[in-house]
Coordinates of C-alpha atoms in Angstrom, one line a residue:
Chain A
M1 CA -5.8 5.9 22.6
T2 CA -3.6 3.8 24.4
L3 CA -2.7 0.9 22.3
A4 CA -0.5 -0.6 24.2
L5 CA 1.2 -0.6 28.0
L6 CA 4.7 -1.2 27.8
D7 CA 6.2 -3.2 31.5
L8 CA 9.9 -1.9 30.8
P9 CA 12.6 -1.9 34.1
N10 CA 13.3 1.7 33.3
G11 CA 9.0 2.3 34.6
P12 CA 6.1 1.7 32.1
V13 CA 5.8 3.7 28.9
E14 CA 2.5 3.6 27.5
L15 CA 2.1 3.1 23.3
A16 CA -0.1 5.6 21.9
R17 CA -1.7 7.3 19.0
A18 CA 0.4 10.5 18.3
T19 CA -2.8 13.5 19.2
A20 CA -2.3 16.9 17.7
A21 CA -1.0 18.4 21.5
D22 CA 1.7 15.5 21.1
L23 CA 3.1 17.8 18.0
D24 CA 5.8 19.8 19.8
A25 CA 7.5 17.6 21.2
L26 CA 7.6 14.5 18.3
V27 CA 9.5 17.6 16.0
A28 CA 11.4 17.8 18.9
L29 CA 12.4 14.0 19.3
I30 CA 12.8 13.3 15.4
A31 CA 15.2 16.8 15.1
D32 CA 17.1 15.6 17.8
D33 CA 19.5 13.3 15.9
A34 CA 22.7 14.4 13.8
I35 CA 21.5 12.2 11.0
A36 CA 18.5 13.5 10.8
R37 CA 19.5 17.5 11.1
S38 CA 21.9 16.9 8.2
R39 CA 18.6 15.9 6.5
G40 CA 17.0 18.9 7.2
D41 CA 14.9 17.9 10.7
S42 CA 14.2 21.0 13.0
A43 CA 12.4 22.4 15.2
D44 CA 13.0 25.6 14.6
A45 CA 9.1 27.6 15.5
G46 CA 9.5 29.0 11.5
L47 CA 7.9 25.1 10.3
G48 CA 5.0 24.8 12.7
A49 CA 2.3 25.0 9.6
A50 CA 4.3 22.8 7.8
Y51 CA 4.5 19.9 10.8
A52 CA 0.8 21.2 11.4
D53 CA 0.1 20.4 7.9
A54 CA 1.8 16.6 7.6
F55 CA 0.3 16.1 10.9
A56 CA -3.7 16.8 9.8
A57 CA -2.3 14.9 7.0
I58 CA -1.2 11.6 8.4
D59 CA -4.4 12.2 11.2
R60 CA -7.3 12.2 7.9
D61 CA -5.0 9.1 6.9
R62 CA -6.4 5.6 7.9
A63 CA -3.7 3.6 6.7
Q64 CA -1.4 5.5 8.6
L65 CA -0.3 5.2 12.6
L66 CA 1.8 8.0 13.6
V67 CA 2.3 5.9 17.8
V68 CA 4.1 7.9 20.3
G69 CA 5.5 6.5 23.7
R70 CA 4.8 8.1 26.6
A71 CA 6.8 7.9 30.3
G72 CA 3.8 9.8 32.7
E73 CA 4.0 13.4 30.5
Q74 CA 7.0 13.0 29.0
V75 CA 7.3 11.7 25.2
V76 CA 9.9 8.7 24.9
A77 CA 9.5 7.2 21.8
T78 CA 7.9 7.3 18.2
M79 CA 7.6 5.9 14.6
Q80 CA 5.2 6.1 12.6
L81 CA 3.4 2.7 10.8
S82 CA 2.2 2.6 6.7
F83 CA 0.3 -0.3 5.5
I84 CA 0.0 0.4 1.8
P85 CA -1.7 -2.7 -0.3
G86 CA 0.3 -4.5 -3.5
L87 CA 0.2 -7.3 -6.2
S88 CA 3.6 -8.5 -5.4
R89 CA 4.1 -11.2 -2.7
Q90 CA 0.8 -13.2 -3.9
G91 CA -1.3 -9.5 -2.9
A92 CA 1.1 -8.6 0.1
T93 CA -0.1 -5.9 2.6
R94 CA 3.1 -4.1 3.9
L95 CA 3.8 -2.9 6.9
Q96 CA 6.3 -0.3 6.4
I97 CA 7.7 1.9 10.3
E98 CA 9.1 4.7 9.3
A99 CA 10.8 8.0 11.9
V100 CA 11.5 5.2 14.8
R101 CA 12.8 7.3 17.5
V102 CA 13.2 6.9 20.9
A103 CA 14.4 9.3 23.8
D104 CA 19.0 9.8 24.4
S105 CA 16.7 9.2 28.5
Q106 CA 15.6 5.6 27.6
R107 CA 18.3 4.6 25.5
G108 CA 19.0 0.3 26.5
S109 CA 15.7 0.9 28.1
G110 CA 14.7 -2.5 26.0
L111 CA 12.1 0.9 24.6
G112 CA 12.8 0.3 20.8
S113 CA 12.6 -3.5 20.9
A114 CA 8.9 -4.2 22.7
M115 CA 8.0 -0.7 19.9
I116 CA 9.5 -2.9 17.0
R117 CA 7.7 -6.2 18.7
W118 CA 4.8 -3.8 19.3
A119 CA 4.4 -2.8 15.4
L120 CA 5.5 -6.0 14.4
D121 CA 2.5 -7.9 16.1
E122 CA 0.1 -5.0 15.2
G123 CA 1.0 -5.6 11.6
R124 CA 0.2 -9.2 12.0
R125 CA -3.5 -8.1 13.7
R126 CA -4.1 -5.9 10.6
G127 CA -3.5 -8.8 8.0
A128 CA -0.2 -7.8 6.6
A129 CA 2.3 -10.5 5.0
L130 CA 5.9 -7.9 5.2
A131 CA 7.1 -6.0 7.0
Q132 CA 9.8 -3.3 5.9
L133 CA 11.9 -0.4 7.0
T134 CA 15.5 1.2 5.4
S135 CA 18.2 2.9 7.9
D136 CA 20.4 5.3 6.9
S137 CA 23.7 3.2 6.2
A138 CA 24.8 5.9 8.5
R139 CA 23.8 4.0 11.6
P140 CA 25.5 0.2 11.4
E141 CA 23.4 -0.1 15.6
A142 CA 20.3 0.4 13.4
H143 CA 20.8 -2.3 11.2
T144 CA 22.9 -4.6 14.4
F145 CA 18.7 -4.3 16.6
Y146 CA 16.7 -4.6 13.3
E147 CA 19.0 -7.6 12.4
R148 CA 18.2 -8.9 16.4
L149 CA 14.5 -8.0 15.6
G150 CA 14.0 -10.8 13.0
F151 CA 14.1 -8.0 10.4
A152 CA 16.9 -8.9 6.9
A153 CA 19.5 -6.3 4.8
T154 CA 18.1 -7.8 1.4
H155 CA 16.9 -4.7 -0.5
V156 CA 19.1 -1.7 -1.1
G157 CA 17.9 1.7 -0.4
F158 CA 17.3 4.9 -2.8
K159 CA 16.0 8.2 -2.0
Q160 CA 16.1 11.5 -4.2
Q161 CA 15.0 14.9 -3.5
L162 CA 12.5 16.2 -5.0
Chain B
M1 CA -7.7 6.8 -17.6
T2 CA -4.1 7.8 -20.1
L3 CA -1.9 9.6 -17.8
A4 CA 0.8 10.1 -19.2
L5 CA 2.2 9.2 -23.5
L6 CA 5.9 7.9 -23.5
D7 CA 7.7 8.5 -26.9
L8 CA 9.9 5.5 -27.4
P9 CA 12.4 4.4 -29.7
N10 CA 10.2 1.2 -30.5
G11 CA 6.9 3.2 -30.3
P12 CA 4.9 4.6 -28.0
V13 CA 4.0 3.3 -24.8
E14 CA 0.7 5.1 -23.2
L15 CA 1.2 5.0 -19.5
A16 CA -2.4 4.6 -18.0
R17 CA -4.4 4.1 -14.0
A18 CA -4.4 0.6 -13.6
T19 CA -8.1 -1.6 -14.0
A20 CA -9.4 -4.5 -13.1
A21 CA -9.7 -5.4 -17.2
D22 CA -5.8 -5.4 -17.1
L23 CA -5.2 -7.5 -13.4
D24 CA -3.7 -11.3 -15.0
A25 CA -1.6 -9.3 -17.4
L26 CA 0.2 -6.9 -14.1
V27 CA 0.2 -10.4 -12.0
A28 CA 1.8 -11.9 -15.2
L29 CA 3.9 -9.3 -15.7
I30 CA 5.3 -9.0 -11.5
A31 CA 6.1 -13.1 -12.0
D32 CA 8.0 -13.4 -14.8
D33 CA 11.2 -12.4 -12.7
A34 CA 13.1 -15.2 -11.1
I35 CA 13.5 -13.2 -7.7
A36 CA 10.4 -12.5 -7.6
R37 CA 9.8 -16.1 -8.0
S38 CA 11.7 -16.5 -5.5
R39 CA 9.5 -14.4 -2.7
G40 CA 6.8 -16.2 -4.0
D41 CA 4.6 -14.2 -6.6
S42 CA 3.0 -15.9 -9.2
A43 CA 0.7 -15.9 -11.5
D44 CA -1.8 -19.8 -10.3
A45 CA -5.0 -19.3 -11.1
G46 CA -5.5 -20.1 -7.4
L47 CA -4.3 -17.0 -6.5
G48 CA -6.6 -15.5 -8.4
A49 CA -8.7 -14.4 -5.2
A50 CA -5.8 -12.4 -3.1
Y51 CA -4.5 -10.2 -6.1
A52 CA -8.6 -9.6 -6.6
D53 CA -8.8 -8.3 -3.4
A54 CA -5.6 -6.3 -3.8
F55 CA -6.4 -4.7 -6.5
A56 CA -9.4 -3.7 -5.4
A57 CA -7.0 -2.5 -1.8
I58 CA -4.9 -0.7 -4.6
D59 CA -7.8 0.8 -6.2
R60 CA -10.0 2.5 -3.5
D61 CA -6.5 3.6 -1.5
R62 CA -6.0 7.4 -2.7
A63 CA -2.8 7.6 -1.7
Q64 CA -2.0 4.4 -4.1
L65 CA -1.5 4.8 -8.1
L66 CA -0.9 1.4 -9.9
V67 CA 0.5 2.1 -12.9
V68 CA -0.4 0.4 -16.3
G69 CA 2.0 0.5 -20.0
R70 CA 0.7 -0.5 -22.7
A71 CA 1.8 -1.0 -25.8
G72 CA -0.7 -1.4 -28.3
E73 CA -2.9 -3.9 -26.0
Q74 CA -0.3 -5.2 -24.8
V75 CA 0.7 -4.5 -21.0
V76 CA 4.6 -3.8 -21.0
A77 CA 5.3 -2.0 -17.8
T78 CA 4.0 -1.3 -14.7
M79 CA 4.9 0.3 -11.2
Q80 CA 3.0 1.4 -7.9
L81 CA 2.8 4.7 -6.3
S82 CA 2.3 5.9 -2.8
F83 CA 2.0 8.8 -1.5
I84 CA 3.4 8.8 2.2
P85 CA 2.6 11.9 4.5
G86 CA 4.7 11.8 7.5
L87 CA 7.4 14.4 10.0
S88 CA 10.3 13.7 9.1
R89 CA 12.2 16.2 6.6
Q90 CA 10.0 18.8 7.8
G91 CA 6.9 17.4 7.2
A92 CA 8.4 16.0 3.7
T93 CA 5.6 13.4 1.8
R94 CA 7.1 10.5 0.8
L95 CA 6.3 9.5 -2.7
Q96 CA 7.6 5.9 -2.5
I97 CA 7.5 3.3 -5.7
E98 CA 6.9 -0.3 -6.1
A99 CA 7.2 -3.5 -7.5
V100 CA 8.4 -1.6 -10.9
R101 CA 8.1 -4.3 -13.7
V102 CA 9.3 -3.7 -18.0
A103 CA 8.7 -6.8 -20.1
D104 CA 11.2 -8.5 -21.5
S105 CA 9.9 -7.3 -24.4
Q106 CA 10.4 -3.7 -23.7
R107 CA 13.7 -4.5 -22.5
G108 CA 17.1 -1.3 -23.0
S109 CA 13.8 0.7 -25.4
G110 CA 14.5 2.6 -22.9
L111 CA 10.8 2.5 -20.8
G112 CA 11.7 2.0 -17.6
S113 CA 13.3 5.5 -18.0
A114 CA 10.9 7.1 -19.2
M115 CA 8.8 5.6 -16.1
I116 CA 10.4 6.5 -13.6
R117 CA 10.8 10.2 -14.7
W118 CA 7.4 9.9 -14.8
A119 CA 6.5 9.0 -11.3
L120 CA 9.5 11.7 -9.9
D121 CA 7.6 14.3 -12.1
E122 CA 4.4 13.0 -11.2
G123 CA 5.7 13.2 -7.2
R124 CA 6.8 16.3 -7.7
R125 CA 3.1 17.3 -8.8
R126 CA 1.6 16.0 -5.7
G127 CA 3.6 18.0 -3.8
A128 CA 6.1 14.8 -2.1
A129 CA 9.7 16.2 -1.4
L130 CA 11.6 13.3 -1.4
A131 CA 11.3 10.1 -4.0
Q132 CA 12.1 6.8 -2.4
L133 CA 12.4 3.1 -2.9
T134 CA 14.4 -0.5 -2.4
S135 CA 15.8 -2.6 -4.7
D136 CA 16.8 -6.3 -4.1
S137 CA 20.8 -6.6 -3.4
A138 CA 20.6 -9.5 -5.7
R139 CA 19.6 -6.9 -9.0
P140 CA 23.0 -4.6 -9.4
E141 CA 22.2 -3.5 -12.8
A142 CA 18.8 -2.5 -11.0
H143 CA 21.1 0.3 -9.1
T144 CA 23.0 1.3 -11.5
F145 CA 20.1 2.5 -13.9
Y146 CA 18.5 4.0 -9.9
E147 CA 21.6 5.7 -9.7
R148 CA 22.1 7.1 -13.6
L149 CA 18.0 8.6 -13.2
G150 CA 19.1 10.6 -9.5
F151 CA 18.8 7.9 -6.4
A152 CA 21.0 7.8 -4.2
A153 CA 21.9 4.2 -2.0
T154 CA 22.8 6.2 1.0
H155 CA 19.8 3.4 3.1
V156 CA 19.6 -0.4 4.5
G157 CA 15.8 -2.1 3.1
F158 CA 15.2 -5.0 6.1
K159 CA 12.6 -6.6 5.6
Q160 CA 11.0 -9.3 7.0
Q161 CA 7.6 -11.9 6.3
L162 CA 4.7 -11.5 9.4

């Protein structure tokens, strides 16, 4: 299902709801990143069942939207949107953005910015009052990117393996 | 539905799945906080419909668990757990913890720590491989609290009003 067609200097990129046929390309894109690999991300074929289960769980949850960006037949970007209801901030629904990746071949093309701007618009369309994400402290260039897109670095992000 | 009975020095606290009957007390507890009020949180009766809608959205979403802590009849704590499936970190489900509050009357009683430890255990029981939360940069005492509970401040948390 096409979500948007982004008109970019390097050519058009289609944003679509990811399907099971995109899974291998998405896993490869997520693992093609030194920080992600340091946390265990891997396109190792031995993890296929774990990724298939995770994809199925995302796909059946109406609060999740796994987005794939395609330039022609090639997967060049991804992000996951989660819509989280809550009592805080006057009962605001939050749009949470996770697992944002843009292929090296598309860096500097404006695809990342266009994709996040589309996500914020989609959040508004679905009635979210707040958008949030965390970015690894080791990614200062990502922090500048998100600040240019209107985000403020107001919080500290804590993680713990279970 | 009782989730746990915490045996604390100040007396027992029951953790339970919140019901609509808890809503006014939960809203008051969330708004009883200067930082939250600066973001618009309020127990103003005019917001009743917004909070009722938000409670209903949380309650019908199986990925959400709104927890209330009760000492006898009194609501003394709350937190919201969200279970988020994802492809990152080898297809890990994330336990996200939001809107953690402990009543002033219970500060220093160990309730906050016991509640978060219970949340981490519940995350493990439901198969989550990662726990995450963000804490306002203006809450240094909360950061120490979460680090003592095993969290690492590895990320920057970005927010944007929509």
